[in-house]
Amino acid sequence: MPVQRSLFGKPVPAMVPRRMAVLLATIAVFAVITLVFTLPNSIPSGPSLGRFTDHKYTLPKLPKHIPSPSILNPFRQAAHPPPVQKNSTSGESKWFSNWNWLSPFSSSVTLDENRSLLPMLIPRTPIYTYYDHTVEKDAGLKEAQNELLLTWRRAWWAQGFKPIILSPAEAMNNPLYVELQTKNLNPQLKVDMSRWLAWENMGSGILCNYLVLPMGGQEDPLLTFMRNGKYIKLTRYAGLEGGIFVGSSAAITAAVKEALGNKERLKTATDFIGTINEEADEDSKTFDVDPNHESIAFYSNKTVTEKYPKIAQEIIASPAKGLLTLNKLINSHSHSTWQKRFPKGISVLKPCPEHMSSAVAPAKKLGDFLAMCPESPMPASCPPNLPKCTPCVSSTPMVVATPENYKNTSTLFTIGTVPHPFTMAVLTAFRDNIDVRWIRRESERDPWLAKITQVLLGTGVSGAPRVIKFKEAVASEHGRYHSLWVTPEKELPHDLDWAFGFSIPRNATDTGKSETPVPGPERRPKPEADLKDGPVASPEDMKKEQELLTRAVEFGRARSEQEEKLRGAIEAWNLADTEAWRFARAFLARSRVERLKWEEEEKSYAGGAGSERATSEGWGRWGDK
Ligand SMILES: *[C@@H]1O[C@H](CO)[C@@H](O)[C@H](O)[C@H]1NC(C)=O
Ligand SMILES: *[C@@H]1O[C@H](CO)[C@@H](O)[C@H](O)[C@H]1NC(C)=O
Ligand SMILES: *[C@@H]1O[C@H](CO)[C@@H](O)[C@H](O)[C@H]1NC(C)=O
Ligand SMILES: *[C@@H]1O[C@H](CO)[C@@H](O)[C@H](O)[C@H]1NC(C)=O
Ligand SMILES: *[C@@H]1O[C@H](CO)[C@@H](O)[C@H](O)[C@H]1NC(C)=O
């Protein structure tokens, strides 16, 4: 007789085993579906990462009931990607500029795996100079002035400004120009008045002579103030003789009106400041006079005559030749001022260093060039604003080290080479026939980023916080002025001069001849203990590394089905490294597009003065030679 089962004293009908099995299977299927659908919600979406981000940019907390927006979530609701921004593509790189750029994975916002999330472009404050391109002069002099204007534009661009050259065209656009013509003025004053009318026509901003250059760090208080672009009063700088002014639109207009109305002074003055009554009491003063300007250098006629007499004589003997020499001097001062900002030297990152020599060779070469003493007509001279500097020739040469880890030190400049995971894989495996099995079974996840951020974050941290730190190092306000990140699959950009603000010595020979003082290896100091050099590959290994790199570049272009599969697998396995690579590539591309757009806008004004000649040489892949 079958056993009578009971529950709470009531009899339970016996169940046929087959129905029991169907019931259990149904429950199991239901349980799995429930688990999968609720899983994305049950992963906390922010706090664990928040700890690693800059407090200014903490990740927005998503409400609990919204499913994970990650593109990797297969149950994500279909959504339109955000609209494509203007000029946000260059070659294969695409980007989307947004305030929440510190999200670890761009695709969760852009909904496009190839579009990187970048910080908003900081609007550049215009800085104006005045150049009369219509005056007849000989071609040599014009060329020399063009070089000086180019140096001026490059230096201010690198400091985060938007340099603009004004010409008589802007002055004529000003309604007050007619009034100026009716006055009988000293020719020198007339030029200065035109300069002011041109500036007034543009509204607020900075007006300077093109022999005024920034010579200081980006974090200098005066340069930071100028970059912010919010001026209330009209300010001039004591001792800079009308070389540079900042002011609001209303204050500039008031000053110009006052100058044109001052009949007595207009008769005798030789420059704009001379037309202004400076004895007025404190409140109604036209100009505020600021005595602090350590970061601004003015190579005025007076300064050159006093400090660089050799060049002053050359200018008198032959203006064109003399100005070219002056341009060289300015460039060398800019370069050595940059060097002085990084007393710890240059760090060329070389993680997993055994087979990385070839991949980082261009970055290393760039580092070596940056560390050289610049070619200068007066090697022992100092910039006018820093009379007590130690000239490069007589100071200890800059260190160029190749450590494995990134260090966030404001006195150290970092040049990083960010490889695609495939490039990294073939170089570390040291063979080119890697396959999906090797990726899954033998390779580590995100090896590059893990090494780079090891000192910052230690081991045992996942990819997401590492990628956030990396993005900060590349693109934050602090990071962008203390590092440069390139990819080994592409040549170094041709326009790095614009990122540094001076012309980098390109093919100076490292012979140690006294003409261009290049410190020999014996004079180079040893890097500090925490900046260890990586091993350098033997010539045979170097050759093989070259072949592997070439293979990686080809792989980047190839689109066969097999290769697509391998690419998909390696990118999925190294999500954080792939994100870092795309980010670095897009950031570099965007800064180039920003500059080209500005060049495009500017080239039709002032007769195209200050533009680059087509002679600028590329950098090439230096490692090839
Ligand atoms: C992203 O780029 C890769 C390679 O360039 C391409 O194969 C893929 O289709 C792109 N994905 C999208 C969503 O455009
Ligand atoms: C510079 O000063 C010298 C002498 O003081 C003068 O002869 C020369 O004309 C000046 N040059 C300019 C461009 O003002
Ligand atoms: C580096 O240090 C500066 C302050 O010295 C800080 O503002 C910045 O966020 C740090 N960057 C990274 C990547 O840690
Ligand atoms: C440097 O460039 C000049 C002209 O472009 C060339 O004549 C010279 O040979 C180059 N020197 C080196 C070392 O490449
Ligand atoms: C920016 O976009 C415009 C049209 O959308 C195009 O004509 C221009 O060439 C682009 N500029 C750059 C630098 O890509």
Coordinates of C-alpha atoms and ligand atoms in Angstrom, one line a residue, residues 71 92 94 111-115 556 558-559 564 567 571 582 585, ligand 1:
I71 CA 26.3 48.7 -24.6
E92 CA 39.4 56.3 -37.7
K94 CA 35.7 59.6 -33.5
L111 CA 26.4 54.0 -27.9
D112 CA 29.1 53.5 -30.5
E113 CA 32.0 51.4 -29.7
N114 CA 34.4 53.5 -31.8
R115 CA 33.4 56.9 -30.4
G556 CA 44.9 47.5 -37.8
A558 CA 43.0 44.4 -42.4
R559 CA 39.4 43.4 -42.6
E564 CA 37.8 40.6 -37.6
R567 CA 40.3 41.6 -33.3
E571 CA 39.4 43.8 -27.7
R582 CA 40.8 54.7 -28.4
R585 CA 44.0 58.3 -30.1
Ligands
LIG1 C1 34.3 50.2 -35.2 O1 35.5 50.1 -36.0 C2 35.8 48.8 -36.4 C3 37.1 48.9 -37.1 O2 37.4 50.1 -37.6 C4 34.7 48.3 -37.4 O3 35.0 47.1 -37.9 C5 33.3 48.4 -36.7 O4 32.3 48.0 -37.5 C6 33.1 49.7 -36.1 N1 31.9 49.7 -35.3 C7 30.9 50.5 -35.4 C8 29.7 50.4 -34.5 O5 30.9 51.4 -36.3

